[in-house]
Short mmCIF file of C-alpha atoms in Angstrom, two decimals:
data_model
loop_
_atom_site.label_atom_id
_atom_site.label_comp_id
_atom_site.label_asym_id
_atom_site.label_seq_id
_atom_site.Cartn_x
_atom_site.Cartn_y
_atom_site.Cartn_z
CA UNK C 1 0.00 0.00 0.00
CA UNK C 2 1.69 3.21 -1.16
CA UNK C 3 0.89 6.41 0.68
CA UNK C 4 0.55 9.56 -1.46
CA UNK C 5 3.49 11.96 -1.57
CA UNK C 6 3.13 15.03 0.64
CA UNK C 7 4.04 18.37 -0.92
CA UNK C 8 4.83 21.61 0.86
CA UNK C 9 7.25 24.51 0.86
CA UNK C 10 9.68 26.13 3.29
CA UNK C 11 10.42 29.84 3.49
CA UNK C 12 13.42 31.40 5.18
CA UNK C 13 12.46 34.65 6.88
CA UNK C 14 16.00 35.58 7.87
CA UNK C 15 18.62 34.60 10.39
CA UNK C 16 17.98 34.45 14.10
CA UNK C 17 20.65 34.98 16.73
CA UNK C 18 23.60 32.63 16.38
CA UNK C 19 23.20 32.35 12.61
CA UNK C 20 20.37 29.80 12.72
CA UNK C 21 17.88 30.33 9.86
CA UNK C 22 14.32 31.35 10.81
CA UNK C 23 12.12 29.01 8.76
CA UNK C 24 8.35 28.65 8.31
CA UNK C 25 6.48 25.87 6.52
CA UNK C 26 3.39 25.91 4.34
CA UNK C 27 -0.02 24.82 5.64
CA UNK C 28 -0.14 21.34 7.17
CA UNK C 29 3.58 21.23 7.96
CA UNK C 30 5.39 22.16 11.15
CA UNK C 31 9.04 23.22 11.47
CA UNK C 32 10.68 21.57 14.48
CA UNK C 33 14.26 21.91 15.62
CA UNK C 34 16.51 23.93 13.30
CA UNK C 35 20.32 23.97 13.55
CA UNK C 36 23.04 25.15 11.17
CA UNK C 37 23.15 21.65 9.68
CA UNK C 38 19.60 20.27 10.07
CA UNK C 39 15.89 21.02 9.81
CA UNK C 40 13.16 18.81 11.28
CA UNK C 41 9.85 19.00 9.37
CA UNK C 42 6.68 17.17 10.38
CA UNK C 43 3.21 16.73 9.00
CA UNK C 44 1.08 16.07 12.11
CA UNK C 45 -2.04 15.13 10.15
CA UNK C 46 -0.20 12.23 8.46
CA UNK C 47 1.97 11.50 11.53
CA UNK C 48 5.22 11.61 9.54
CA UNK C 49 8.38 13.67 9.92
CA UNK C 50 11.75 14.02 8.21
CA UNK C 51 14.99 15.53 9.43
CA UNK C 52 16.97 17.09 6.57
CA UNK C 53 20.71 16.97 7.21
CA UNK C 54 23.37 19.01 5.39
CA UNK C 55 26.89 17.62 4.92
CA UNK C 56 29.39 18.37 7.68
CA UNK C 57 32.17 18.57 5.07
CA UNK C 58 32.55 17.97 1.34
CA UNK C 59 35.62 16.74 -0.52
CA UNK C 60 35.71 18.10 -4.09
CA UNK C 61 39.31 17.38 -5.05
CA UNK C 62 39.65 13.62 -4.72
CA UNK C 63 38.42 12.92 -8.27
CA UNK C 64 37.78 14.97 -11.40
CA UNK C 65 34.65 13.09 -12.52
CA UNK C 66 31.77 10.95 -11.26
CA UNK C 67 32.66 8.83 -8.18
CA UNK C 68 31.16 5.36 -8.61
CA UNK C 69 32.15 3.61 -5.37
CA UNK C 70 33.71 4.31 -1.99
CA UNK C 71 34.48 2.62 1.32
CA UNK C 72 35.86 3.64 4.71
CA UNK C 73 38.42 1.57 6.62
CA UNK C 74 37.46 -0.25 9.82
CA UNK C 75 39.34 2.29 11.96
CA UNK C 76 37.70 5.23 10.18
CA UNK C 77 41.03 6.72 9.14
CA UNK C 78 41.10 6.04 5.40
CA UNK C 79 38.73 6.18 2.45
CA UNK C 80 39.03 4.48 -0.93
CA UNK C 81 37.10 5.48 -4.04
CA UNK C 82 36.80 4.79 -7.76
CA UNK C 83 35.83 7.19 -10.50
CA UNK C 84 34.95 7.45 -14.18
CA UNK C 85 38.12 9.56 -14.46
CA UNK C 86 39.77 6.11 -14.54
CA UNK C 87 41.41 6.36 -11.13
CA UNK C 88 41.18 4.62 -7.75
CA UNK C 89 42.52 6.55 -4.78
CA UNK C 90 43.09 6.16 -1.05
CA UNK C 91 42.54 9.33 1.00
CA UNK C 92 42.35 10.50 4.58
CA UNK C 93 38.77 10.28 5.77
CA UNK C 94 39.11 13.36 7.98
CA UNK C 95 40.11 15.85 5.28
CA UNK C 96 40.03 14.12 1.87
CA UNK C 97 43.78 14.45 1.41
CA UNK C 98 44.98 11.92 -1.18
CA UNK C 99 47.45 9.35 0.15
CA UNK C 100 47.80 6.75 -2.61
CA UNK C 101 46.89 6.21 -6.26
CA UNK C 102 46.07 2.56 -7.07
CA UNK C 103 46.98 1.95 -10.72
CA UNK C 104 46.74 -1.33 -12.64
CA UNK C 105 43.18 -1.88 -13.88
CA UNK C 106 42.48 -1.39 -17.59
CA UNK C 107 39.29 0.66 -18.22
CA UNK C 108 36.98 1.73 -15.39
CA UNK C 109 37.15 0.35 -11.87
CA UNK C 110 33.59 -0.46 -10.75
CA UNK C 111 33.94 -1.36 -7.09
CA UNK C 112 36.33 -1.08 -4.17
CA UNK C 113 36.31 -2.06 -0.51
CA UNK C 114 38.65 -2.39 2.42
CA UNK C 115 39.42 -5.75 4.01
CA UNK C 116 38.50 -5.88 7.73
CA UNK C 117 42.12 -5.08 8.63
CA UNK C 118 41.82 -1.67 6.95
CA UNK C 119 45.27 -2.18 5.41
CA UNK C 120 44.26 -3.95 2.20
CA UNK C 121 41.82 -3.03 -0.60
CA UNK C 122 39.80 -5.29 -2.95
CA UNK C 123 38.73 -3.89 -6.33
CA UNK C 124 36.89 -5.10 -9.42
CA UNK C 125 36.95 -3.57 -12.89
CA UNK C 126 35.47 -3.57 -16.36
CA UNK C 127 38.64 -5.47 -17.37
CA UNK C 128 37.09 -8.55 -15.65
CA UNK C 129 39.94 -8.52 -13.14
CA UNK C 130 39.75 -8.61 -9.37
CA UNK C 131 42.74 -7.07 -7.58
CA UNK C 132 44.08 -6.87 -4.04
CA UNK C 133 46.15 -3.82 -3.06
CA UNK C 134 48.27 -2.71 -0.13
CA UNK C 135 46.83 0.51 1.28
CA UNK C 136 50.26 1.29 2.72
CA UNK C 137 52.40 1.31 -0.43
CA UNK C 138 49.75 1.06 -3.22
CA UNK C 139 51.23 -2.17 -4.61
CA UNK C 140 48.93 -4.69 -6.30
CA UNK C 141 49.68 -7.95 -4.47
CA UNK C 142 47.18 -10.28 -6.18
CA UNK C 143 45.27 -10.29 -9.48
CA UNK C 144 42.44 -12.77 -10.04
CA UNK C 145 41.43 -13.66 -13.60
CA UNK C 146 38.53 -15.89 -14.63
CA UNK C 147 35.48 -13.71 -15.20
CA UNK C 148 34.43 -13.14 -18.82
CA UNK C 149 32.81 -9.76 -18.20
CA UNK C 150 33.20 -6.66 -16.05
CA UNK C 151 33.11 -7.19 -12.28
CA UNK C 152 30.19 -5.35 -10.69
CA UNK C 153 30.50 -6.10 -6.97
CA UNK C 154 32.61 -7.91 -4.38
CA UNK C 155 32.23 -9.36 -0.91
CA UNK C 156 34.71 -10.54 1.72
CA UNK C 157 34.26 -13.77 3.70
CA UNK C 158 35.08 -13.27 7.40
CA UNK C 159 38.61 -11.85 7.77
CA UNK C 160 39.36 -12.19 4.08
CA UNK C 161 41.21 -15.42 3.34
CA UNK C 162 38.45 -15.92 0.74
CA UNK C 163 36.68 -13.24 -1.30
CA UNK C 164 33.72 -13.20 -3.69
CA UNK C 165 32.95 -11.37 -6.92
CA UNK C 166 30.04 -11.07 -9.33
CA UNK C 167 30.07 -10.04 -12.96
CA UNK C 168 28.24 -9.06 -16.10
CA UNK C 169 29.06 -12.62 -17.24
CA UNK C 170 26.27 -13.89 -14.94
CA UNK C 171 28.52 -15.69 -12.45
CA UNK C 172 29.56 -15.26 -8.84
CA UNK C 173 32.97 -16.70 -7.98
CA UNK C 174 34.82 -17.60 -4.79
CA UNK C 175 38.57 -16.87 -4.67
CA UNK C 176 41.48 -17.98 -2.49
CA UNK C 177 43.62 -14.92 -1.69
CA UNK C 178 46.66 -16.90 -0.50
CA UNK C 179 46.99 -18.94 -3.71
CA UNK C 180 45.34 -16.31 -5.96
CA UNK C 181 43.11 -19.02 -7.41
CA UNK C 182 39.41 -19.49 -8.13
CA UNK C 183 37.83 -21.95 -5.70
CA UNK C 184 34.67 -22.27 -7.74
CA UNK C 185 31.68 -20.74 -9.47
CA UNK C 186 29.07 -20.29 -6.73
CA UNK C 187 26.27 -19.44 -9.15
CA UNK C 188 25.81 -19.13 -12.91
CA UNK C 189 22.67 -17.09 -13.51
CA UNK C 190 22.68 -16.47 -17.25
CA UNK C 191 22.03 -12.81 -16.48
CA UNK C 192 24.35 -10.09 -15.11
CA UNK C 193 24.73 -10.12 -11.32
CA UNK C 194 24.70 -6.46 -10.25
CA UNK C 195 25.32 -6.91 -6.53
CA UNK C 196 26.18 -9.54 -3.92
CA UNK C 197 26.20 -9.84 -0.14
CA UNK C 198 27.36 -12.62 2.14
CA UNK C 199 25.98 -13.31 5.60
CA UNK C 200 25.58 -15.96 8.27
CA UNK C 201 22.28 -17.76 7.73
CA UNK C 202 19.62 -18.36 10.34
CA UNK C 203 20.26 -21.87 11.70
CA UNK C 204 16.75 -23.04 10.78
CA UNK C 205 17.55 -22.54 7.09
CA UNK C 206 18.47 -25.55 4.95
CA UNK C 207 21.53 -24.47 2.96
CA UNK C 208 21.91 -27.79 1.10
CA UNK C 209 24.88 -30.16 0.96
CA UNK C 210 27.95 -29.78 -1.30
CA UNK C 211 28.10 -32.32 -4.14
CA UNK C 212 31.80 -32.79 -3.43
CA UNK C 213 33.91 -32.10 -0.34
CA UNK C 214 34.95 -28.43 -0.17
CA UNK C 215 38.61 -27.55 -0.72
CA UNK C 216 40.60 -27.07 2.47
CA UNK C 217 41.40 -23.63 1.03
CA UNK C 218 37.77 -22.61 1.67
CA UNK C 219 37.81 -20.73 4.96
CA UNK C 220 34.59 -19.67 6.66
CA UNK C 221 32.11 -20.63 3.94
CA UNK C 222 30.00 -22.94 6.13
CA UNK C 223 26.66 -21.57 7.45
CA UNK C 224 26.93 -18.70 4.99
CA UNK C 225 24.39 -17.61 2.40
CA UNK C 226 25.24 -15.56 -0.69
CA UNK C 227 22.67 -13.06 -2.00
CA UNK C 228 22.68 -12.26 -5.71
CA UNK C 229 20.96 -9.12 -7.04
CA UNK C 230 20.29 -10.05 -10.66
CA UNK C 231 19.53 -8.02 -13.78
CA UNK C 232 16.69 -10.42 -14.73
CA UNK C 233 14.49 -9.12 -11.83
CA UNK C 234 15.49 -11.98 -9.52
CA UNK C 235 17.01 -11.96 -6.06
CA UNK C 236 18.65 -15.30 -5.35
CA UNK C 237 20.00 -16.91 -2.19
CA UNK C 238 22.67 -19.61 -2.55
CA UNK C 239 24.41 -21.73 0.09
CA UNK C 240 28.01 -20.52 -0.09
CA UNK C 241 29.60 -23.85 0.76
CA UNK C 242 26.96 -26.08 -0.85
CA UNK C 243 26.53 -23.99 -4.05
CA UNK C 244 22.85 -25.03 -3.78
CA UNK C 245 19.97 -22.60 -4.38
CA UNK C 246 18.15 -21.63 -1.17
CA UNK C 247 15.50 -19.23 -2.53
CA UNK C 248 14.56 -17.23 -5.63
CA UNK C 249 12.43 -14.08 -5.32
CA UNK C 250 11.06 -12.24 -8.36
CA UNK C 251 10.83 -8.46 -8.03
CA UNK C 252 9.34 -5.61 -10.05
CA UNK C 253 12.51 -4.77 -12.01
CA UNK C 254 16.25 -5.48 -12.18
CA UNK C 255 17.84 -5.81 -8.73
CA UNK C 256 20.83 -3.48 -8.27
CA UNK C 257 21.94 -4.11 -4.69
CA UNK C 258 21.30 -6.27 -1.64
CA UNK C 259 22.40 -6.54 1.99
CA UNK C 260 21.79 -8.40 5.24
CA UNK C 261 20.07 -6.64 8.14
CA UNK C 262 20.43 -9.76 10.32
CA UNK C 263 20.68 -13.53 9.92
CA UNK C 264 16.98 -13.58 9.00
CA UNK C 265 16.21 -10.22 7.39
CA UNK C 266 17.57 -8.99 4.06
CA UNK C 267 17.07 -5.93 1.87
CA UNK C 268 17.28 -5.58 -1.89
CA UNK C 269 16.77 -2.56 -4.15
CA UNK C 270 15.46 -2.42 -7.72
CA UNK C 271 15.88 -0.25 -10.79
CA UNK C 272 12.31 1.11 -10.39
CA UNK C 273 12.80 2.37 -6.84
CA UNK C 274 11.53 -0.48 -4.68
CA UNK C 275 13.33 -1.62 -1.53
CA UNK C 276 12.18 -5.11 -0.57
CA UNK C 277 12.58 -6.37 2.98
CA UNK C 278 12.45 -10.16 3.07
CA UNK C 279 12.70 -12.92 5.65
CA UNK C 280 15.14 -15.53 4.28
CA UNK C 281 13.10 -18.31 5.95
CA UNK C 282 10.06 -17.43 3.82
CA UNK C 283 10.58 -15.32 0.71
CA UNK C 284 7.14 -15.94 -0.81
CA UNK C 285 6.03 -12.43 0.08
CA UNK C 286 8.07 -9.44 1.28
CA UNK C 287 7.70 -8.19 4.86
CA UNK C 288 7.49 -4.70 3.43
CA UNK C 289 8.24 -2.74 0.25
CA UNK C 290 9.60 0.77 0.76
CA UNK C 291 9.15 3.14 -2.18
CA UNK C 292 10.36 6.72 -1.85
CA UNK C 293 10.67 7.51 -5.56
CA UNK C 294 10.78 5.74 -8.90
CA UNK C 295 14.54 6.32 -9.22
CA UNK C 296 16.88 3.30 -9.18
CA UNK C 297 18.00 2.11 -5.75
CA UNK C 298 21.80 2.16 -6.08
CA UNK C 299 23.12 1.38 -2.60
CA UNK C 300 21.87 -0.22 0.63
CA UNK C 301 23.79 -0.27 3.91
CA UNK C 302 22.75 -1.62 7.32
CA UNK C 303 23.02 1.13 9.93
CA UNK C 304 22.24 0.83 13.65
CA UNK C 305 18.69 -0.56 13.89
CA UNK C 306 17.86 0.28 10.30
CA UNK C 307 19.51 1.07 7.01
CA UNK C 308 20.73 3.76 4.62
CA UNK C 309 19.55 3.82 0.99
CA UNK C 310 20.66 5.95 -1.95
CA UNK C 311 18.94 6.45 -5.29
CA UNK C 312 19.50 7.68 -8.81
CA UNK C 313 17.66 10.99 -8.25
CA UNK C 314 20.01 12.18 -5.50
CA UNK C 315 17.90 11.01 -2.57
CA UNK C 316 19.79 9.40 0.27
CA UNK C 317 17.96 8.56 3.47
CA UNK C 318 18.29 6.73 6.76
CA UNK C 319 15.45 4.67 8.18
CA UNK C 320 15.74 3.75 11.88
CA UNK C 321 13.32 1.52 13.74
CA UNK C 322 13.66 3.49 16.98
CA UNK C 323 13.24 6.92 15.37
CA UNK C 324 9.84 8.30 14.48
CA UNK C 325 11.36 10.25 11.60
CA UNK C 326 13.39 9.57 8.46
CA UNK C 327 16.78 11.28 8.05
CA UNK C 328 17.34 12.76 4.60
CA UNK C 329 20.97 13.40 3.61
CA UNK C 330 20.77 16.47 1.38
CA UNK C 331 22.81 18.38 -1.20
CA UNK C 332 23.30 15.79 -3.96
CA UNK C 333 20.36 17.53 -5.70
CA UNK C 334 19.40 15.39 -8.73
CA UNK C 335 22.74 13.63 -9.22
CA UNK C 336 22.75 9.88 -8.49
CA UNK C 337 24.28 8.88 -5.15
CA UNK C 338 26.10 5.69 -6.11
CA UNK C 339 27.40 4.41 -2.79
CA UNK C 340 27.19 5.00 0.95
CA UNK C 341 29.72 4.00 3.62
CA UNK C 342 29.69 4.60 7.36
CA UNK C 343 32.04 4.71 10.30
CA UNK C 344 30.41 5.16 13.70
CA UNK C 345 28.38 8.40 13.47
CA UNK C 346 29.87 9.51 10.18
CA UNK C 347 28.22 8.76 6.82
CA UNK C 348 30.09 9.17 3.54
CA UNK C 349 28.40 9.33 0.14
CA UNK C 350 29.76 9.49 -3.41
CA UNK C 351 27.95 11.00 -6.31
CA UNK C 352 27.89 11.64 -10.05
CA UNK C 353 28.89 15.26 -9.36
CA UNK C 354 32.35 14.06 -8.28
CA UNK C 355 31.96 15.06 -4.64
CA UNK C 356 32.40 12.95 -1.49
CA UNK C 357 30.10 14.23 1.26
CA UNK C 358 30.57 13.49 4.95
CA UNK C 359 27.59 13.76 7.29
CA UNK C 360 27.93 13.89 11.06
CA UNK C 361 25.08 12.31 13.03
CA UNK C 362 25.49 13.90 16.44
CA UNK C 363 22.11 13.02 17.88
CA UNK C 364 21.44 9.48 16.66
#
């Protein structure tokens, strides 16, 4: 059941003492707390409210063009990002100062992420190569080859002895970092796999049995489920160790991204703006479908008791179960927000306009 969109306007009447804007809302809306970085707006009749948050800082000089992916290290000190300017860079998360340039992919780099240690980076490119880099000296220590099409997403199993990738070639593969070898094709979908996520499955779920004994090089694949966000409108769950299908859910459009909220609840976003929340134990019908706009859902990230979503029209919002309002991260305007990363109370976004924005959530 979709609720109708509520429309209203805000007017700034001037600045009050301390430089805080004096704001009034149109009929039916109420302006709550206003600070230099946030405005709380509510519509009492519909019992909804949204807090609009401005970035704490913006980094404009990391890349020259659209930034397609970013991640923040586990200690919060470093960021890594990829861009359509053909570069991948490591920078200081506090001030955006560039530390390292990671060079070696041919064509665009689609995705990047830190290993849990925060000292190593995993990247995937349109050259169908998966690479592992040292964040300390920018050397490429491992290159994985085997995919027949551009790599669209990656995932790391536990501490990172094994990693996963998915590709335009329709496959998801498991790799052994120590021997730089492919341990197997986890799924072959016959349709591009746009996004993947790995998580520990609820123990009531039957993940199937492997047809042959797993390699001793597989570390931490048991009890794990791999989610595949597919271009052919399907969200698939596969037993990581068994390679057996666990569920197949058909959505409204191509799935772009997916993530785990817990061992039972998952989220997946589609090209037509739907965010499906599913229970992995019963995927016949979604628990809920969240639809903010018809723009593609590009990124989903678990956050506290809820999640952060970003879309192709510049919307980026945080839904929290314990908050009676939605947090809207503003300023991207109509440029797609491709990826969101978080470290404690700081949220980082990257956008088609080539800017990394950092939001500070003081009161969450």
